[in-house]
Amino acid sequence: MRKPEVLSPAGNLEKLKFAVDFGADAVYLGGKLFNLRAKAGNFTLEEMAEAIEYAHSRGVKVYVTLNAFARNFDFKAIEEFVKEVKELSPDAFIVSDLGVLSTVKEVAPEIDVHISTQANVTNYRAVKVYKELGASRVVLARELSIPEIREIKERVPEVEIEVFVHGAMCMAYSGRCLLSNYLSYRESNKGACSQSCRWKFYLVEETRPGEYIPIEEDSSGTYIFNSKDLCALPLLPQLIEAGVDSLKIEGRVKSSYYTAITTSVYRRAVDLLVSQGKEAFEGELPLLMEELKKVSHRPYTTGFLDGKEEILQHYESSSYIRNYKFLGIYREGFWEVRNKVEVGDEVEVFLPEVKSFTAKVEKIEVLKKGKLQETASTNPNQRARIYFDRELPLAEKAILRKRVGVTAGV
């Protein structure tokens, strides 16, 4: 079985390092302009240079998103951005707009071009056209089934195929939505989407202005545009057999913890399938799925991939399910604390190879001015030694987390 790339989101420099350290083959990131995640931290040129050096030194590729839809007045800035970024030697630009594609080919012909899912490529003829225009990879529309993906790869085998396998989904066709533009004056196709589809809506009858009629199935309401989250992990064998070259995880605005866990799970799954086969993968699938339920998510769906009729909207709530809190990461013998940890906490330690162990915190020593001080709790942004009620196989980049059993709004 051929080995596809695990492609992870990098919303900022820390998230990029988490993605690289937890097993990504490649990451995708954006500059401060012209990408479709304006609310991600994104990268200055200096940060992008550091990110690319960090990734490349560890054998990981970096793709720069340039996938906003441009207007006439954007092109001077786009050309300047491409000139500056090409000097940093990224592995590809990701584009949606044909004008942007032609600009990248003129200004940086030595850099590969990937066609974004925003271009909503749904057939092999479109893939052939993009190949003729100089693209080396196409990120297919999320509306396709695995048989359709297989046929595209068979008909245009020389073009790499990338498919989203995990993360948030848009209720609009290939994410090309205008709700945000009209309801909050934030342009979704330039990265500033306010997720208006997740809001709670009411009906107003034209002769009764000001009289709001709730849309509801029960007292909690009905979120009629609110999409479930994609999780294609159970379909990984079929996707790889179909010839998919890159498995893409959504989530540049998600947390570093989300990046680490999802990257680890898909890394482990791909390695299992390729080295040990489908039976070994299916044996670990319940454990891997359980890990994906421990990150921020809405109810999962396999989307359109398996071709089955399924309700893709979640009507009860637009809230995320967040059952675990990220407490810290283990580096160089200390825990780098991100959320408060206290003696007596029941915790889990997650290792990068997708193994987790439960324990109880028995003692905490905080590092202050080079000296360890015993304390009953530790707050964020501290380095500490944490002792547990059992011996754990701690490893570099182990993650500490705690079950909290709550949901939180979008």
mmCIF file of C-alpha atoms in Angstrom:
data_model
loop_
_atom_site.group_PDB
_atom_site.id
_atom_site.type_symbol
_atom_site.label_atom_id
_atom_site.label_comp_id
_atom_site.label_asym_id
_atom_site.label_seq_id
_atom_site.Cartn_x
_atom_site.Cartn_y
_atom_site.Cartn_z
ATOM 1 C CA MET A 1 0.000 0.000 0.000
ATOM 2 C CA ARG A 2 1.419 3.381 -1.020
ATOM 3 C CA LYS A 3 1.956 5.922 1.740
ATOM 4 C CA PRO A 4 0.042 9.208 1.506
ATOM 5 C CA GLU A 5 1.165 12.441 3.109
ATOM 6 C CA VAL A 6 -0.299 13.552 6.453
ATOM 7 C CA LEU A 7 -0.900 17.300 6.036
ATOM 8 C CA SER A 8 -1.555 19.327 9.187
ATOM 9 C CA PRO A 9 -2.739 22.895 9.892
ATOM 10 C CA ALA A 10 -0.345 25.530 11.247
ATOM 11 C CA GLY A 11 -2.216 28.609 12.446
ATOM 12 C CA ASN A 12 0.875 30.086 14.090
ATOM 13 C CA LEU A 13 4.478 29.177 14.859
ATOM 14 C CA GLU A 14 3.679 27.151 17.976
ATOM 15 C CA LYS A 15 1.024 25.123 16.157
ATOM 16 C CA LEU A 16 3.452 24.490 13.301
ATOM 17 C CA LYS A 17 5.990 23.080 15.748
ATOM 18 C CA PHE A 18 3.319 20.861 17.326
ATOM 19 C CA ALA A 19 2.323 19.560 13.879
ATOM 20 C CA VAL A 20 5.935 18.840 12.913
ATOM 21 C CA ASP A 21 6.810 17.285 16.275
ATOM 22 C CA PHE A 22 3.740 15.038 16.279
ATOM 23 C CA GLY A 23 4.321 13.474 12.891
ATOM 24 C CA ALA A 24 3.121 15.638 9.995
ATOM 25 C CA ASP A 25 4.740 15.088 6.605
ATOM 26 C CA ALA A 26 3.721 18.597 5.575
ATOM 27 C CA VAL A 27 2.007 21.666 7.034
ATOM 28 C CA TYR A 28 0.028 24.519 5.536
ATOM 29 C CA LEU A 29 0.096 28.091 6.804
ATOM 30 C CA GLY A 30 -0.877 31.603 5.811
ATOM 31 C CA GLY A 31 0.647 35.056 5.803
ATOM 32 C CA LYS A 32 -1.147 38.062 7.222
ATOM 33 C CA LEU A 33 -3.106 38.637 3.981
ATOM 34 C CA PHE A 34 -4.862 36.730 1.182
ATOM 35 C CA ASN A 35 -5.601 33.456 2.968
ATOM 36 C CA LEU A 36 -8.934 32.064 4.102
ATOM 37 C CA ARG A 37 -8.243 31.985 7.839
ATOM 38 C CA ALA A 38 -7.940 35.628 8.855
ATOM 39 C CA LYS A 39 -8.666 34.719 12.495
ATOM 40 C CA ALA A 40 -5.713 32.330 12.693
ATOM 41 C CA GLY A 41 -2.571 33.863 14.180
ATOM 42 C CA ASN A 42 -0.880 33.575 10.778
ATOM 43 C CA PHE A 43 2.722 34.478 10.020
ATOM 44 C CA THR A 44 4.830 37.526 9.453
ATOM 45 C CA LEU A 45 7.620 37.026 6.927
ATOM 46 C CA GLU A 46 10.101 36.638 9.775
ATOM 47 C CA GLU A 47 7.925 33.991 11.458
ATOM 48 C CA MET A 48 7.391 32.242 8.138
ATOM 49 C CA ALA A 49 11.153 32.080 7.585
ATOM 50 C CA GLU A 50 11.601 30.488 11.021
ATOM 51 C CA ALA A 51 8.701 28.108 10.381
ATOM 52 C CA ILE A 52 10.060 26.930 7.037
ATOM 53 C CA GLU A 53 13.551 26.449 8.459
ATOM 54 C CA TYR A 54 12.130 24.479 11.431
ATOM 55 C CA ALA A 55 10.044 22.238 9.171
ATOM 56 C CA HIS A 56 12.625 21.709 6.432
ATOM 57 C CA SER A 57 15.351 20.836 8.931
ATOM 58 C CA ARG A 58 13.088 17.974 10.056
ATOM 59 C CA GLY A 59 12.118 16.806 6.582
ATOM 60 C CA VAL A 60 8.642 18.393 6.614
ATOM 61 C CA LYS A 61 7.221 20.375 3.682
ATOM 62 C CA VAL A 62 5.521 23.769 3.982
ATOM 63 C CA TYR A 63 2.660 24.993 1.784
ATOM 64 C CA VAL A 64 1.684 28.682 1.873
ATOM 65 C CA THR A 65 -2.010 29.501 1.472
ATOM 66 C CA LEU A 66 -2.815 32.240 -1.013
ATOM 67 C CA ASN A 67 -6.364 31.084 -1.606
ATOM 68 C CA ALA A 68 -8.503 34.205 -1.147
ATOM 69 C CA PHE A 69 -10.454 35.432 -4.165
ATOM 70 C CA ALA A 70 -8.716 38.567 -5.410
ATOM 71 C CA ARG A 71 -10.082 41.871 -6.705
ATOM 72 C CA ASN A 72 -8.294 44.124 -9.200
ATOM 73 C CA PHE A 73 -6.762 46.295 -6.497
ATOM 74 C CA ASP A 74 -5.253 43.249 -4.695
ATOM 75 C CA PHE A 75 -2.711 42.240 -7.316
ATOM 76 C CA LYS A 76 0.060 44.702 -6.550
ATOM 77 C CA ALA A 77 0.175 43.428 -2.967
ATOM 78 C CA ILE A 78 -0.158 39.785 -4.092
ATOM 79 C CA GLU A 79 2.804 40.125 -6.458
ATOM 80 C CA GLU A 80 4.911 41.665 -3.694
ATOM 81 C CA PHE A 81 3.889 38.929 -1.257
ATOM 82 C CA VAL A 82 4.802 36.156 -3.707
ATOM 83 C CA LYS A 83 8.185 37.790 -4.421
ATOM 84 C CA GLU A 84 8.982 37.971 -0.711
ATOM 85 C CA VAL A 85 7.765 34.491 0.175
ATOM 86 C CA LYS A 86 9.520 32.717 -2.702
ATOM 87 C CA GLU A 87 12.855 33.808 -1.211
ATOM 88 C CA LEU A 88 11.993 31.654 1.827
ATOM 89 C CA SER A 89 11.712 28.517 -0.400
ATOM 90 C CA PRO A 90 8.272 27.144 0.546
ATOM 91 C CA ASP A 91 7.319 23.891 -1.151
ATOM 92 C CA ALA A 92 4.097 25.210 -2.722
ATOM 93 C CA PHE A 93 1.532 27.987 -2.874
ATOM 94 C CA ILE A 94 -2.134 27.001 -2.440
ATOM 95 C CA VAL A 95 -4.391 29.110 -4.701
ATOM 96 C CA SER A 96 -8.059 29.309 -5.685
ATOM 97 C CA ASP A 97 -8.247 32.245 -8.064
ATOM 98 C CA LEU A 98 -7.077 31.878 -11.681
ATOM 99 C CA GLY A 99 -5.607 35.372 -11.620
ATOM 100 C CA VAL A 100 -3.603 34.508 -8.520
ATOM 101 C CA LEU A 101 -2.497 31.242 -10.149
ATOM 102 C CA SER A 102 -1.153 33.116 -13.175
ATOM 103 C CA THR A 103 0.581 35.627 -10.900
ATOM 104 C CA VAL A 104 2.353 32.887 -8.945
ATOM 105 C CA LYS A 105 3.477 31.159 -12.168
ATOM 106 C CA GLU A 106 4.890 34.453 -13.487
ATOM 107 C CA VAL A 107 6.570 35.641 -10.289
ATOM 108 C CA ALA A 108 7.689 32.315 -8.777
ATOM 109 C CA PRO A 109 7.724 29.664 -11.523
ATOM 110 C CA GLU A 110 10.087 27.501 -9.475
ATOM 111 C CA ILE A 111 7.499 26.992 -6.692
ATOM 112 C CA ASP A 112 4.808 24.304 -7.029
ATOM 113 C CA VAL A 113 1.179 25.397 -7.175
ATOM 114 C CA HIS A 114 -1.656 23.516 -5.459
ATOM 115 C CA ILE A 115 -5.284 24.261 -6.318
ATOM 116 C CA SER A 116 -7.376 24.929 -3.194
ATOM 117 C CA THR A 117 -10.640 23.172 -2.394
ATOM 118 C CA GLN A 118 -12.202 26.654 -2.802
ATOM 119 C CA ALA A 119 -11.859 26.164 -6.559
ATOM 120 C CA ASN A 120 -14.469 23.364 -6.133
ATOM 121 C CA VAL A 121 -12.850 20.868 -8.497
ATOM 122 C CA THR A 122 -15.291 17.989 -8.919
ATOM 123 C CA ASN A 123 -14.150 16.237 -12.124
ATOM 124 C CA TYR A 124 -11.119 14.934 -13.996
ATOM 125 C CA ARG A 125 -11.446 17.425 -16.870
ATOM 126 C CA ALA A 126 -10.999 20.330 -14.459
ATOM 127 C CA VAL A 127 -7.931 18.595 -13.008
ATOM 128 C CA LYS A 128 -6.483 18.281 -16.525
ATOM 129 C CA VAL A 129 -7.051 21.987 -17.166
ATOM 130 C CA TYR A 130 -5.287 22.955 -13.935
ATOM 131 C CA LYS A 131 -2.414 20.648 -14.879
ATOM 132 C CA GLU A 132 -2.085 22.484 -18.209
ATOM 133 C CA LEU A 133 -2.025 25.764 -16.268
ATOM 134 C CA GLY A 134 0.904 24.510 -14.213
ATOM 135 C CA ALA A 135 -0.619 23.024 -11.064
ATOM 136 C CA SER A 136 1.069 19.974 -9.539
ATOM 137 C CA ARG A 137 -1.704 19.170 -7.053
ATOM 138 C CA VAL A 138 -5.459 19.664 -6.709
ATOM 139 C CA VAL A 139 -7.337 19.723 -3.393
ATOM 140 C CA LEU A 140 -10.638 18.198 -4.434
ATOM 141 C CA ALA A 141 -14.056 19.549 -3.472
ATOM 142 C CA ARG A 142 -15.420 18.020 -0.277
ATOM 143 C CA GLU A 143 -18.632 17.008 -2.062
ATOM 144 C CA LEU A 144 -16.982 14.059 -3.862
ATOM 145 C CA SER A 145 -17.330 10.361 -3.055
ATOM 146 C CA ILE A 146 -14.418 7.919 -2.944
ATOM 147 C CA PRO A 147 -15.390 6.277 -6.299
ATOM 148 C CA GLU A 148 -15.347 9.748 -7.918
ATOM 149 C CA ILE A 149 -11.950 10.479 -6.367
ATOM 150 C CA ARG A 150 -10.604 7.138 -7.617
ATOM 151 C CA GLU A 151 -11.731 7.866 -11.176
ATOM 152 C CA ILE A 152 -10.097 11.297 -11.142
ATOM 153 C CA LYS A 153 -6.794 9.785 -10.008
ATOM 154 C CA GLU A 154 -7.002 7.026 -12.612
ATOM 155 C CA ARG A 155 -7.648 9.492 -15.422
ATOM 156 C CA VAL A 156 -5.042 12.074 -14.342
ATOM 157 C CA PRO A 157 -2.439 10.029 -12.408
ATOM 158 C CA GLU A 158 0.337 12.590 -12.907
ATOM 159 C CA VAL A 159 -1.465 15.201 -10.760
ATOM 160 C CA GLU A 160 -1.332 14.796 -6.987
ATOM 161 C CA ILE A 161 -4.721 14.543 -5.281
ATOM 162 C CA GLU A 162 -5.335 16.017 -1.833
ATOM 163 C CA VAL A 163 -8.494 15.313 0.180
ATOM 164 C CA PHE A 164 -9.773 16.732 3.472
ATOM 165 C CA VAL A 165 -10.137 13.944 6.042
ATOM 166 C CA HIS A 166 -10.801 15.779 9.304
ATOM 167 C CA GLY A 167 -12.193 19.000 10.738
ATOM 168 C CA ALA A 168 -14.932 21.594 10.410
ATOM 169 C CA MET A 169 -17.173 21.582 7.353
ATOM 170 C CA CYS A 170 -19.001 24.455 5.668
ATOM 171 C CA MET A 171 -22.693 24.175 4.832
ATOM 172 C CA ALA A 172 -22.050 25.994 1.525
ATOM 173 C CA TYR A 173 -20.823 24.363 -1.680
ATOM 174 C CA SER A 174 -17.047 23.968 -1.301
ATOM 175 C CA GLY A 175 -17.117 26.660 1.349
ATOM 176 C CA ARG A 176 -18.026 29.455 -1.061
ATOM 177 C CA CYS A 177 -20.523 31.209 1.186
ATOM 178 C CA LEU A 178 -21.875 34.772 1.274
ATOM 179 C CA LEU A 179 -23.901 34.626 4.504
ATOM 180 C CA SER A 180 -21.114 36.245 6.500
ATOM 181 C CA ASN A 181 -20.787 39.076 3.976
ATOM 182 C CA TYR A 182 -24.412 40.068 4.329
ATOM 183 C CA LEU A 183 -25.035 39.367 8.022
ATOM 184 C CA SER A 184 -21.810 40.651 9.572
ATOM 185 C CA TYR A 185 -20.050 42.521 6.720
ATOM 186 C CA ARG A 186 -17.088 40.129 6.948
ATOM 187 C CA GLU A 187 -16.040 38.636 3.622
ATOM 188 C CA SER A 188 -15.864 34.863 3.910
ATOM 189 C CA ASN A 189 -14.029 34.425 0.620
ATOM 190 C CA LYS A 190 -11.211 36.609 1.918
ATOM 191 C CA GLY A 191 -10.848 34.670 5.136
ATOM 192 C CA ALA A 192 -12.973 36.726 7.539
ATOM 193 C CA CYS A 193 -15.998 34.402 7.866
ATOM 194 C CA SER A 194 -18.029 35.000 11.047
ATOM 195 C CA GLN A 195 -19.620 31.513 10.832
ATOM 196 C CA SER A 196 -23.088 32.981 10.457
ATOM 197 C CA CYS A 197 -24.323 29.488 9.563
ATOM 198 C CA ARG A 198 -23.768 28.461 13.187
ATOM 199 C CA TRP A 199 -26.167 31.114 14.521
ATOM 200 C CA LYS A 200 -29.672 30.485 15.775
ATOM 201 C CA PHE A 201 -32.273 31.689 13.239
ATOM 202 C CA TYR A 202 -35.912 32.848 13.466
ATOM 203 C CA LEU A 203 -38.629 33.353 10.851
ATOM 204 C CA VAL A 204 -40.341 36.697 10.192
ATOM 205 C CA GLU A 205 -43.530 36.847 8.130
ATOM 206 C CA GLU A 206 -43.514 39.924 5.852
ATOM 207 C CA THR A 207 -46.781 41.421 7.177
ATOM 208 C CA ARG A 208 -45.695 40.995 10.808
ATOM 209 C CA PRO A 209 -42.372 42.866 11.078
ATOM 210 C CA GLY A 210 -40.774 42.507 14.463
ATOM 211 C CA GLU A 211 -42.650 39.281 15.261
ATOM 212 C CA TYR A 212 -40.000 36.560 15.460
ATOM 213 C CA ILE A 213 -41.108 32.957 15.097
ATOM 214 C CA PRO A 214 -38.569 30.455 16.495
ATOM 215 C CA ILE A 215 -37.465 27.582 14.279
ATOM 216 C CA GLU A 216 -37.294 24.628 16.620
ATOM 217 C CA GLU A 217 -37.670 20.908 16.925
ATOM 218 C CA ASP A 218 -37.549 21.197 20.709
ATOM 219 C CA SER A 219 -36.800 23.822 23.343
ATOM 220 C CA SER A 220 -33.099 23.913 22.416
ATOM 221 C CA GLY A 221 -33.923 25.193 18.929
ATOM 222 C CA THR A 222 -32.725 24.069 15.529
ATOM 223 C CA TYR A 223 -29.449 25.195 13.970
ATOM 224 C CA ILE A 224 -30.523 24.640 10.389
ATOM 225 C CA PHE A 225 -27.178 25.488 8.697
ATOM 226 C CA ASN A 226 -24.829 24.052 11.334
ATOM 227 C CA SER A 227 -22.669 21.337 9.767
ATOM 228 C CA LYS A 228 -21.215 18.382 11.621
ATOM 229 C CA ASP A 229 -17.447 17.904 11.615
ATOM 230 C CA LEU A 230 -15.696 15.626 9.139
ATOM 231 C CA CYS A 231 -13.899 12.506 10.347
ATOM 232 C CA ALA A 232 -12.799 10.159 7.558
ATOM 233 C CA LEU A 233 -10.539 7.984 9.707
ATOM 234 C CA PRO A 234 -12.700 4.834 9.252
ATOM 235 C CA LEU A 235 -12.464 5.305 5.454
ATOM 236 C CA LEU A 236 -8.674 5.663 5.333
ATOM 237 C CA PRO A 237 -8.061 2.286 3.651
ATOM 238 C CA GLN A 238 -10.453 3.140 0.807
ATOM 239 C CA LEU A 239 -8.966 6.629 0.395
ATOM 240 C CA ILE A 240 -5.435 5.268 0.143
ATOM 241 C CA GLU A 241 -6.536 2.532 -2.268
ATOM 242 C CA ALA A 242 -8.219 5.238 -4.379
ATOM 243 C CA GLY A 243 -4.810 6.865 -4.863
ATOM 244 C CA VAL A 244 -5.124 9.922 -2.615
ATOM 245 C CA ASP A 245 -1.674 11.516 -2.250
ATOM 246 C CA SER A 246 -2.331 13.821 0.700
ATOM 247 C CA LEU A 247 -4.671 13.549 3.697
ATOM 248 C CA LYS A 248 -5.542 17.033 4.928
ATOM 249 C CA ILE A 249 -6.557 17.966 8.470
ATOM 250 C CA GLU A 250 -8.566 21.195 8.822
ATOM 251 C CA GLY A 251 -8.000 23.508 11.779
ATOM 252 C CA ARG A 252 -5.662 26.492 11.567
ATOM 253 C CA VAL A 253 -7.811 28.328 14.130
ATOM 254 C CA LYS A 254 -7.972 25.293 16.427
ATOM 255 C CA SER A 255 -5.619 24.815 19.384
ATOM 256 C CA SER A 256 -2.092 23.421 19.541
ATOM 257 C CA TYR A 257 -3.559 20.488 21.466
ATOM 258 C CA TYR A 258 -5.997 19.763 18.623
ATOM 259 C CA THR A 259 -3.129 19.891 16.126
ATOM 260 C CA ALA A 260 -1.017 17.483 18.163
ATOM 261 C CA ILE A 261 -3.723 14.868 18.754
ATOM 262 C CA THR A 262 -5.202 14.824 15.242
ATOM 263 C CA THR A 263 -1.750 14.719 13.640
ATOM 264 C CA SER A 264 -0.667 11.868 15.930
ATOM 265 C CA VAL A 265 -3.802 9.848 15.206
ATOM 266 C CA TYR A 266 -3.627 10.148 11.419
ATOM 267 C CA ARG A 267 0.145 9.546 11.482
ATOM 268 C CA ARG A 268 -0.390 6.350 13.477
ATOM 269 C CA ALA A 269 -3.256 5.240 11.240
ATOM 270 C CA VAL A 270 -1.306 5.710 8.007
ATOM 271 C CA ASP A 271 1.772 3.974 9.386
ATOM 272 C CA LEU A 272 -0.328 1.034 10.580
ATOM 273 C CA LEU A 273 -2.060 0.621 7.229
ATOM 274 C CA VAL A 274 1.127 0.804 5.194
ATOM 275 C CA SER A 275 3.380 -1.300 7.404
ATOM 276 C CA GLN A 276 0.974 -3.828 8.931
ATOM 277 C CA GLY A 277 -2.133 -3.771 6.764
ATOM 278 C CA LYS A 278 -5.848 -3.250 7.101
ATOM 279 C CA GLU A 279 -6.403 -5.832 9.839
ATOM 280 C CA ALA A 280 -3.927 -4.124 12.190
ATOM 281 C CA PHE A 281 -5.522 -0.746 11.414
ATOM 282 C CA GLU A 282 -9.030 -2.006 12.150
ATOM 283 C CA GLY A 283 -7.772 -3.512 15.411
ATOM 284 C CA GLU A 284 -6.658 -0.083 16.628
ATOM 285 C CA LEU A 285 -9.449 1.946 15.002
ATOM 286 C CA PRO A 286 -11.657 2.109 18.150
ATOM 287 C CA LEU A 287 -8.720 3.490 20.167
ATOM 288 C CA LEU A 288 -7.842 6.004 17.461
ATOM 289 C CA MET A 289 -11.458 7.163 17.193
ATOM 290 C CA GLU A 290 -11.600 7.549 20.968
ATOM 291 C CA GLU A 291 -8.602 9.883 20.793
ATOM 292 C CA LEU A 292 -10.294 12.018 18.128
ATOM 293 C CA LYS A 293 -13.261 12.397 20.471
ATOM 294 C CA LYS A 294 -10.920 13.951 23.045
ATOM 295 C CA VAL A 295 -10.306 17.050 20.925
ATOM 296 C CA SER A 296 -12.688 19.943 20.311
ATOM 297 C CA HIS A 297 -15.287 18.776 17.784
ATOM 298 C CA ARG A 298 -18.927 18.727 16.777
ATOM 299 C CA PRO A 299 -20.622 15.378 16.111
ATOM 300 C CA TYR A 300 -18.614 13.547 13.462
ATOM 301 C CA THR A 301 -19.647 12.515 9.960
ATOM 302 C CA THR A 302 -17.834 10.936 7.012
ATOM 303 C CA GLY A 303 -19.443 13.588 4.827
ATOM 304 C CA PHE A 304 -19.910 12.729 1.173
ATOM 305 C CA LEU A 305 -16.986 10.312 0.949
ATOM 306 C CA ASP A 306 -18.828 7.012 1.362
ATOM 307 C CA GLY A 307 -21.672 8.085 -0.913
ATOM 308 C CA LYS A 308 -24.349 7.318 1.660
ATOM 309 C CA GLU A 309 -27.403 9.450 2.319
ATOM 310 C CA GLU A 310 -26.729 11.133 5.660
ATOM 311 C CA ILE A 311 -27.866 14.228 7.512
ATOM 312 C CA LEU A 312 -24.780 16.432 7.594
ATOM 313 C CA GLN A 313 -26.275 19.180 9.769
ATOM 314 C CA HIS A 314 -26.391 19.120 13.563
ATOM 315 C CA TYR A 315 -29.666 20.768 14.585
ATOM 316 C CA GLU A 316 -29.441 20.744 18.380
ATOM 317 C CA SER A 317 -26.529 23.082 19.062
ATOM 318 C CA SER A 318 -23.641 24.877 17.407
ATOM 319 C CA SER A 319 -21.425 24.238 20.430
ATOM 320 C CA TYR A 320 -18.217 22.263 20.317
ATOM 321 C CA ILE A 321 -17.843 19.132 22.398
ATOM 322 C CA ARG A 322 -14.843 19.764 24.639
ATOM 323 C CA ASN A 323 -14.423 16.983 27.179
ATOM 324 C CA TYR A 324 -10.706 17.415 27.824
ATOM 325 C CA LYS A 325 -8.523 20.335 28.861
ATOM 326 C CA PHE A 326 -4.919 20.608 27.699
ATOM 327 C CA LEU A 327 -2.724 21.093 30.772
ATOM 328 C CA GLY A 328 0.808 21.005 29.419
ATOM 329 C CA ILE A 329 3.531 19.424 27.313
ATOM 330 C CA TYR A 330 6.658 17.596 28.498
ATOM 331 C CA ARG A 331 9.961 18.987 27.219
ATOM 332 C CA GLU A 332 13.520 18.449 28.467
ATOM 333 C CA GLY A 333 12.475 16.955 31.797
ATOM 334 C CA PHE A 334 9.847 19.583 32.696
ATOM 335 C CA TRP A 335 6.165 20.158 32.037
ATOM 336 C CA GLU A 336 5.454 23.421 30.194
ATOM 337 C CA VAL A 337 2.133 24.280 31.848
ATOM 338 C CA ARG A 338 -0.712 25.759 29.735
ATOM 339 C CA ASN A 339 -3.666 25.462 32.134
ATOM 340 C CA LYS A 340 -3.790 25.196 35.913
ATOM 341 C CA VAL A 341 -2.720 21.851 37.402
ATOM 342 C CA GLU A 342 -3.383 20.933 41.039
ATOM 343 C CA VAL A 343 -2.386 18.179 43.411
ATOM 344 C CA GLY A 344 -5.176 15.580 43.389
ATOM 345 C CA ASP A 345 -6.113 16.107 39.723
ATOM 346 C CA GLU A 346 -7.049 12.951 37.838
ATOM 347 C CA VAL A 347 -5.136 13.320 34.565
ATOM 348 C CA GLU A 348 -4.114 11.540 31.394
ATOM 349 C CA VAL A 349 -0.664 11.491 29.833
ATOM 350 C CA PHE A 350 -0.777 11.161 26.038
ATOM 351 C CA LEU A 351 2.317 9.987 24.151
ATOM 352 C CA PRO A 352 2.985 10.930 20.489
ATOM 353 C CA GLU A 353 2.654 7.305 19.361
ATOM 354 C CA VAL A 354 -1.020 7.457 20.454
ATOM 355 C CA LYS A 355 -0.817 5.817 23.836
ATOM 356 C CA SER A 356 -2.386 7.310 26.943
ATOM 357 C CA PHE A 357 -2.153 6.556 30.656
ATOM 358 C CA THR A 358 -4.312 7.717 33.557
ATOM 359 C CA ALA A 359 -2.795 8.895 36.830
ATOM 360 C CA LYS A 360 -3.293 11.179 39.815
ATOM 361 C CA VAL A 361 -1.130 14.221 40.536
ATOM 362 C CA GLU A 362 0.637 13.708 43.875
ATOM 363 C CA LYS A 363 3.211 16.490 43.974
ATOM 364 C CA ILE A 364 4.207 19.577 41.992
ATOM 365 C CA GLU A 365 7.511 21.459 41.968
ATOM 366 C CA VAL A 366 7.609 24.766 40.085
ATOM 367 C CA LEU A 367 10.830 26.053 38.552
ATOM 368 C CA LYS A 368 11.434 29.679 39.568
ATOM 369 C CA LYS A 369 14.695 31.530 38.898
ATOM 370 C CA GLY A 370 16.444 28.242 38.250
ATOM 371 C CA LYS A 371 15.284 26.637 41.510
ATOM 372 C CA LEU A 372 12.480 24.150 42.203
ATOM 373 C CA GLN A 373 9.837 25.193 44.720
ATOM 374 C CA GLU A 374 7.229 22.797 46.045
ATOM 375 C CA THR A 375 3.653 23.946 45.528
ATOM 376 C CA ALA A 376 0.126 22.516 45.614
ATOM 377 C CA SER A 377 -0.776 23.934 42.193
ATOM 378 C CA THR A 378 0.789 25.562 39.180
ATOM 379 C CA ASN A 379 -0.563 28.201 36.815
ATOM 380 C CA PRO A 380 -0.131 28.679 33.045
ATOM 381 C CA ASN A 381 3.257 29.633 31.566
ATOM 382 C CA GLN A 382 5.258 27.939 34.301
ATOM 383 C CA ARG A 383 7.734 25.066 34.053
ATOM 384 C CA ALA A 384 7.248 22.349 36.612
ATOM 385 C CA ARG A 385 8.078 18.840 37.647
ATOM 386 C CA ILE A 386 4.888 16.877 38.268
ATOM 387 C CA TYR A 387 4.863 13.611 40.179
ATOM 388 C CA PHE A 388 2.115 11.009 39.814
ATOM 389 C CA ASP A 389 0.740 8.169 41.931
ATOM 390 C CA ARG A 390 2.180 5.665 39.478
ATOM 391 C CA GLU A 391 5.275 5.455 37.341
ATOM 392 C CA LEU A 392 4.546 6.609 33.802
ATOM 393 C CA PRO A 393 6.598 6.117 30.616
ATOM 394 C CA LEU A 394 7.192 9.838 30.078
ATOM 395 C CA ALA A 395 8.642 10.814 26.730
ATOM 396 C CA GLU A 396 9.605 14.069 25.048
ATOM 397 C CA LYS A 397 6.481 15.914 23.847
ATOM 398 C CA ALA A 398 4.098 13.897 26.037
ATOM 399 C CA ILE A 399 0.835 15.792 26.605
ATOM 400 C CA LEU A 400 -0.921 16.240 29.949
ATOM 401 C CA ARG A 401 -4.702 16.634 29.898
ATOM 402 C CA LYS A 402 -7.710 16.434 32.212
ATOM 403 C CA ARG A 403 -11.267 15.315 31.588
ATOM 404 C CA VAL A 404 -13.724 18.159 32.209
ATOM 405 C CA GLY A 405 -16.944 16.932 30.591
ATOM 406 C CA VAL A 406 -18.266 20.254 29.275
ATOM 407 C CA THR A 407 -19.228 21.790 25.970
ATOM 408 C CA ALA A 408 -18.334 25.291 24.850
ATOM 409 C CA GLY A 409 -19.736 27.664 22.252
ATOM 410 C CA VAL A 410 -18.204 28.235 18.845
#
